[in-house]
């Protein structure tokens, strides 16, 4: 009996071994690192591809949505140039927040995410965009095609989380969010990050 096609004898690296999705930039594959139930910041170790503990959250804030990144993306020169407040991209894969109707309490999963908008964020002078998406096959989210279709408190909750989750008592926050943008701009950011990845790592 042969192996199914495609078949990975070894686990692919989440950033480099998985693809961004056949329908990118409108629907992308999202690799999830954090859930709304996590008080510890997890992120993929860039060398091994395993999920590692980055740090416990200093405050009681939790991510409002599933949070991760789009494989084979990179925030380099093109992404940095789209943010007039940034000197460069942050040299990480493109972050993505995924809204779902049903709670998902498990990380280290992949899912199809329909891009609907994003946050133009700057962290220590680096472009650190947060793409906002919904689970593509979520029946309740079926009609959500753009950020304007979401209740505004949900977007404000995301803004507040990213503006405060790195705050250290007694220190100024160097994280800013200059604007919230729509689906069309978000897809251009995804395209820029795909081009940055190809330029940096090759196709």
mmCIF file of C-alpha atoms in Angstrom, residues 3-200:
data_model
loop_
_atom_site.group_PDB
_atom_site.id
_atom_site.type_symbol
_atom_site.label_atom_id
_atom_site.label_comp_id
_atom_site.label_asym_id
_atom_site.label_seq_id
_atom_site.Cartn_x
_atom_site.Cartn_y
_atom_site.Cartn_z
ATOM 1 C CA UNK A 3 1.477 6.614 0.798
ATOM 2 C CA UNK A 4 -1.238 9.161 -0.065
ATOM 3 C CA UNK A 5 -0.197 12.082 -2.251
ATOM 4 C CA UNK A 6 0.907 14.475 -0.885
ATOM 5 C CA UNK A 7 2.399 12.760 2.129
ATOM 6 C CA UNK A 8 4.973 14.157 4.533
ATOM 7 C CA UNK A 9 7.148 11.459 6.064
ATOM 8 C CA UNK A 10 8.471 14.147 8.399
ATOM 9 C CA UNK A 11 6.513 17.035 9.797
ATOM 10 C CA UNK A 12 6.956 20.169 7.633
ATOM 11 C CA UNK A 13 8.153 23.388 9.232
ATOM 12 C CA UNK A 14 5.040 25.549 9.889
ATOM 13 C CA UNK A 15 6.628 28.680 8.405
ATOM 14 C CA UNK A 16 8.599 27.269 5.482
ATOM 15 C CA UNK A 17 7.117 23.817 4.876
ATOM 16 C CA UNK A 18 3.448 24.790 4.619
ATOM 17 C CA UNK A 19 2.015 26.975 1.868
ATOM 18 C CA UNK A 20 0.043 30.223 2.211
ATOM 19 C CA UNK A 21 -3.073 28.670 0.673
ATOM 20 C CA UNK A 22 -4.182 28.161 -2.921
ATOM 21 C CA UNK A 23 -6.562 31.143 -2.790
ATOM 22 C CA UNK A 24 -4.177 33.644 -1.211
ATOM 23 C CA UNK A 25 -4.418 36.586 -0.738
ATOM 24 C CA UNK A 26 -8.216 36.420 -0.294
ATOM 25 C CA UNK A 27 -8.278 33.149 1.666
ATOM 26 C CA UNK A 28 -5.054 32.108 3.368
ATOM 27 C CA UNK A 29 -3.827 29.220 5.456
ATOM 28 C CA UNK A 30 -3.336 30.303 9.062
ATOM 29 C CA UNK A 31 -1.092 28.492 11.516
ATOM 30 C CA UNK A 32 -2.408 29.143 15.027
ATOM 31 C CA UNK A 33 0.008 29.794 17.900
ATOM 32 C CA UNK A 34 -2.348 31.308 20.490
ATOM 33 C CA UNK A 35 -5.988 30.890 21.474
ATOM 34 C CA UNK A 36 -8.248 33.227 23.482
ATOM 35 C CA UNK A 37 -7.715 30.920 26.466
ATOM 36 C CA UNK A 38 -3.945 31.386 26.732
ATOM 37 C CA UNK A 39 -2.224 33.351 29.493
ATOM 38 C CA UNK A 40 1.182 32.316 28.156
ATOM 39 C CA UNK A 41 2.655 33.683 24.915
ATOM 40 C CA UNK A 42 3.608 30.823 22.613
ATOM 41 C CA UNK A 43 5.347 31.189 19.275
ATOM 42 C CA UNK A 44 6.945 28.951 16.698
ATOM 43 C CA UNK A 45 10.655 28.411 17.191
ATOM 44 C CA UNK A 46 12.162 29.512 13.881
ATOM 45 C CA UNK A 47 14.879 26.851 13.918
ATOM 46 C CA UNK A 48 12.915 23.729 14.855
ATOM 47 C CA UNK A 49 9.340 24.634 13.916
ATOM 48 C CA UNK A 50 8.076 23.514 17.317
ATOM 49 C CA UNK A 51 5.830 25.700 19.430
ATOM 50 C CA UNK A 52 7.794 27.138 22.332
ATOM 51 C CA UNK A 53 6.999 29.233 25.377
ATOM 52 C CA UNK A 54 7.989 32.828 24.695
ATOM 53 C CA UNK A 55 6.840 34.343 27.982
ATOM 54 C CA UNK A 56 3.947 34.355 30.435
ATOM 55 C CA UNK A 57 1.704 37.356 29.868
ATOM 56 C CA UNK A 58 2.560 40.141 32.326
ATOM 57 C CA UNK A 59 -1.054 41.200 32.622
ATOM 58 C CA UNK A 60 -4.393 39.418 32.709
ATOM 59 C CA UNK A 61 -5.089 40.208 29.050
ATOM 60 C CA UNK A 62 -5.803 37.343 26.690
ATOM 61 C CA UNK A 63 -5.884 37.394 22.884
ATOM 62 C CA UNK A 64 -9.441 38.176 21.726
ATOM 63 C CA UNK A 65 -9.151 35.787 18.768
ATOM 64 C CA UNK A 66 -7.093 32.919 17.478
ATOM 65 C CA UNK A 67 -3.663 34.325 16.649
ATOM 66 C CA UNK A 68 -0.853 33.058 14.472
ATOM 67 C CA UNK A 69 0.747 33.658 11.096
ATOM 68 C CA UNK A 70 0.472 32.945 7.384
ATOM 69 C CA UNK A 71 3.090 30.419 6.190
ATOM 70 C CA UNK A 72 5.633 31.492 3.574
ATOM 71 C CA UNK A 73 5.133 35.184 4.288
ATOM 72 C CA UNK A 74 7.770 37.645 5.484
ATOM 73 C CA UNK A 75 7.521 41.238 6.626
ATOM 74 C CA UNK A 76 10.450 42.722 4.762
ATOM 75 C CA UNK A 77 11.023 45.783 2.591
ATOM 76 C CA UNK A 78 7.691 45.709 0.760
ATOM 77 C CA UNK A 79 5.581 45.373 3.895
ATOM 78 C CA UNK A 80 7.700 47.995 5.642
ATOM 79 C CA UNK A 81 7.237 50.438 2.753
ATOM 80 C CA UNK A 82 3.450 50.212 3.132
ATOM 81 C CA UNK A 83 3.674 51.660 6.643
ATOM 82 C CA UNK A 84 4.791 55.323 6.600
ATOM 83 C CA UNK A 85 5.512 55.175 10.336
ATOM 84 C CA UNK A 86 7.930 52.228 10.105
ATOM 85 C CA UNK A 87 11.591 52.080 9.138
ATOM 86 C CA UNK A 88 11.371 48.455 7.989
ATOM 87 C CA UNK A 89 9.389 45.250 8.344
ATOM 88 C CA UNK A 90 9.790 43.188 11.508
ATOM 89 C CA UNK A 91 11.450 40.235 9.687
ATOM 90 C CA UNK A 92 8.800 37.806 10.912
ATOM 91 C CA UNK A 93 5.977 35.979 9.139
ATOM 92 C CA UNK A 94 2.787 38.003 8.707
ATOM 93 C CA UNK A 95 0.574 37.905 11.806
ATOM 94 C CA UNK A 96 -3.086 36.982 11.513
ATOM 95 C CA UNK A 97 -6.070 37.119 13.890
ATOM 96 C CA UNK A 98 -8.909 34.709 13.085
ATOM 97 C CA UNK A 99 -12.457 35.155 14.356
ATOM 98 C CA UNK A 100 -14.718 32.130 14.780
ATOM 99 C CA UNK A 101 -18.234 31.655 16.123
ATOM 100 C CA UNK A 102 -17.369 28.477 18.038
ATOM 101 C CA UNK A 103 -14.567 28.632 20.615
ATOM 102 C CA UNK A 104 -11.385 26.823 19.584
ATOM 103 C CA UNK A 105 -9.107 26.097 22.524
ATOM 104 C CA UNK A 106 -6.319 24.286 20.730
ATOM 105 C CA UNK A 107 -3.236 25.849 19.164
ATOM 106 C CA UNK A 108 -0.751 24.378 16.683
ATOM 107 C CA UNK A 109 -3.518 23.852 14.132
ATOM 108 C CA UNK A 110 -3.997 25.080 10.570
ATOM 109 C CA UNK A 111 -7.203 26.524 9.175
ATOM 110 C CA UNK A 112 -8.534 28.429 6.144
ATOM 111 C CA UNK A 113 -8.942 32.120 6.961
ATOM 112 C CA UNK A 114 -10.842 34.649 4.842
ATOM 113 C CA UNK A 115 -9.071 38.010 4.925
ATOM 114 C CA UNK A 116 -11.373 40.931 5.833
ATOM 115 C CA UNK A 117 -9.037 43.725 7.000
ATOM 116 C CA UNK A 118 -6.153 44.521 9.288
ATOM 117 C CA UNK A 119 -4.369 46.776 11.748
ATOM 118 C CA UNK A 120 -1.427 48.900 10.666
ATOM 119 C CA UNK A 121 0.812 48.466 13.694
ATOM 120 C CA UNK A 122 4.344 49.662 14.402
ATOM 121 C CA UNK A 123 6.529 48.098 17.086
ATOM 122 C CA UNK A 124 9.893 49.704 17.890
ATOM 123 C CA UNK A 125 9.934 51.308 14.433
ATOM 124 C CA UNK A 126 9.131 48.058 12.610
ATOM 125 C CA UNK A 127 5.990 47.306 10.596
ATOM 126 C CA UNK A 128 4.035 44.684 12.541
ATOM 127 C CA UNK A 129 0.732 44.428 10.673
ATOM 128 C CA UNK A 130 -2.059 42.270 12.063
ATOM 129 C CA UNK A 131 -4.284 40.780 9.378
ATOM 130 C CA UNK A 132 -7.867 40.235 10.549
ATOM 131 C CA UNK A 133 -9.732 37.251 9.126
ATOM 132 C CA UNK A 134 -12.654 34.926 9.780
ATOM 133 C CA UNK A 135 -12.736 31.145 9.620
ATOM 134 C CA UNK A 136 -13.627 30.567 5.980
ATOM 135 C CA UNK A 137 -16.019 27.657 6.509
ATOM 136 C CA UNK A 138 -17.756 29.167 9.552
ATOM 137 C CA UNK A 139 -21.492 29.343 8.760
ATOM 138 C CA UNK A 140 -22.108 32.234 11.172
ATOM 139 C CA UNK A 141 -19.269 34.268 9.615
ATOM 140 C CA UNK A 142 -20.402 33.532 6.056
ATOM 141 C CA UNK A 143 -21.609 37.079 5.417
ATOM 142 C CA UNK A 144 -18.509 38.776 6.828
ATOM 143 C CA UNK A 145 -16.500 39.875 3.793
ATOM 144 C CA UNK A 146 -14.964 43.110 5.046
ATOM 145 C CA UNK A 147 -14.053 44.680 8.360
ATOM 146 C CA UNK A 148 -17.096 46.964 8.144
ATOM 147 C CA UNK A 149 -19.304 43.882 8.556
ATOM 148 C CA UNK A 150 -17.933 43.245 12.052
ATOM 149 C CA UNK A 151 -19.330 44.942 15.164
ATOM 150 C CA UNK A 152 -16.960 47.809 15.971
ATOM 151 C CA UNK A 153 -16.379 46.645 19.595
ATOM 152 C CA UNK A 154 -14.668 43.509 18.245
ATOM 153 C CA UNK A 155 -12.187 45.591 16.277
ATOM 154 C CA UNK A 156 -11.644 47.907 19.246
ATOM 155 C CA UNK A 157 -10.965 44.875 21.431
ATOM 156 C CA UNK A 158 -8.219 43.781 19.044
ATOM 157 C CA UNK A 159 -6.708 47.277 18.991
ATOM 158 C CA UNK A 160 -6.702 47.439 22.776
ATOM 159 C CA UNK A 161 -5.085 44.024 23.133
ATOM 160 C CA UNK A 162 -2.192 44.763 20.800
ATOM 161 C CA UNK A 163 -1.624 48.204 22.295
ATOM 162 C CA UNK A 164 -1.385 46.813 25.826
ATOM 163 C CA UNK A 165 -0.210 43.183 25.790
ATOM 164 C CA UNK A 166 3.495 44.123 25.846
ATOM 165 C CA UNK A 167 3.162 46.954 28.342
ATOM 166 C CA UNK A 168 5.581 46.956 31.271
ATOM 167 C CA UNK A 169 4.616 48.963 34.373
ATOM 168 C CA UNK A 170 6.579 52.195 34.530
ATOM 169 C CA UNK A 171 7.688 52.067 30.894
ATOM 170 C CA UNK A 172 6.268 53.724 27.792
ATOM 171 C CA UNK A 173 4.785 51.431 25.170
ATOM 172 C CA UNK A 174 6.524 51.546 21.795
ATOM 173 C CA UNK A 175 3.638 49.762 20.079
ATOM 174 C CA UNK A 176 1.308 51.966 18.050
ATOM 175 C CA UNK A 177 -1.637 51.286 15.766
ATOM 176 C CA UNK A 178 -1.957 54.021 13.188
ATOM 177 C CA UNK A 179 -5.049 52.837 11.370
ATOM 178 C CA UNK A 180 -7.510 50.048 10.747
ATOM 179 C CA UNK A 181 -7.751 49.059 7.096
ATOM 180 C CA UNK A 182 -10.186 47.220 4.855
ATOM 181 C CA UNK A 183 -10.052 43.944 2.940
ATOM 182 C CA UNK A 184 -8.505 45.412 -0.209
ATOM 183 C CA UNK A 185 -5.573 46.925 1.652
ATOM 184 C CA UNK A 186 -5.174 43.766 3.734
ATOM 185 C CA UNK A 187 -4.856 41.649 0.600
ATOM 186 C CA UNK A 188 -2.160 44.014 -0.697
ATOM 187 C CA UNK A 189 -0.263 43.535 2.568
ATOM 188 C CA UNK A 190 -0.547 39.755 2.163
ATOM 189 C CA UNK A 191 0.732 40.004 -1.421
ATOM 190 C CA UNK A 192 3.647 42.182 -0.292
ATOM 191 C CA UNK A 193 4.564 39.672 2.414
ATOM 192 C CA UNK A 194 4.471 36.805 -0.099
ATOM 193 C CA UNK A 195 6.805 38.748 -2.405
ATOM 194 C CA UNK A 196 9.101 39.584 0.528
ATOM 195 C CA UNK A 197 9.248 35.883 1.405
ATOM 196 C CA UNK A 198 10.124 34.848 -2.145
ATOM 197 C CA UNK A 199 12.844 37.489 -2.319
ATOM 198 C CA UNK A 200 14.323 36.500 1.041
#
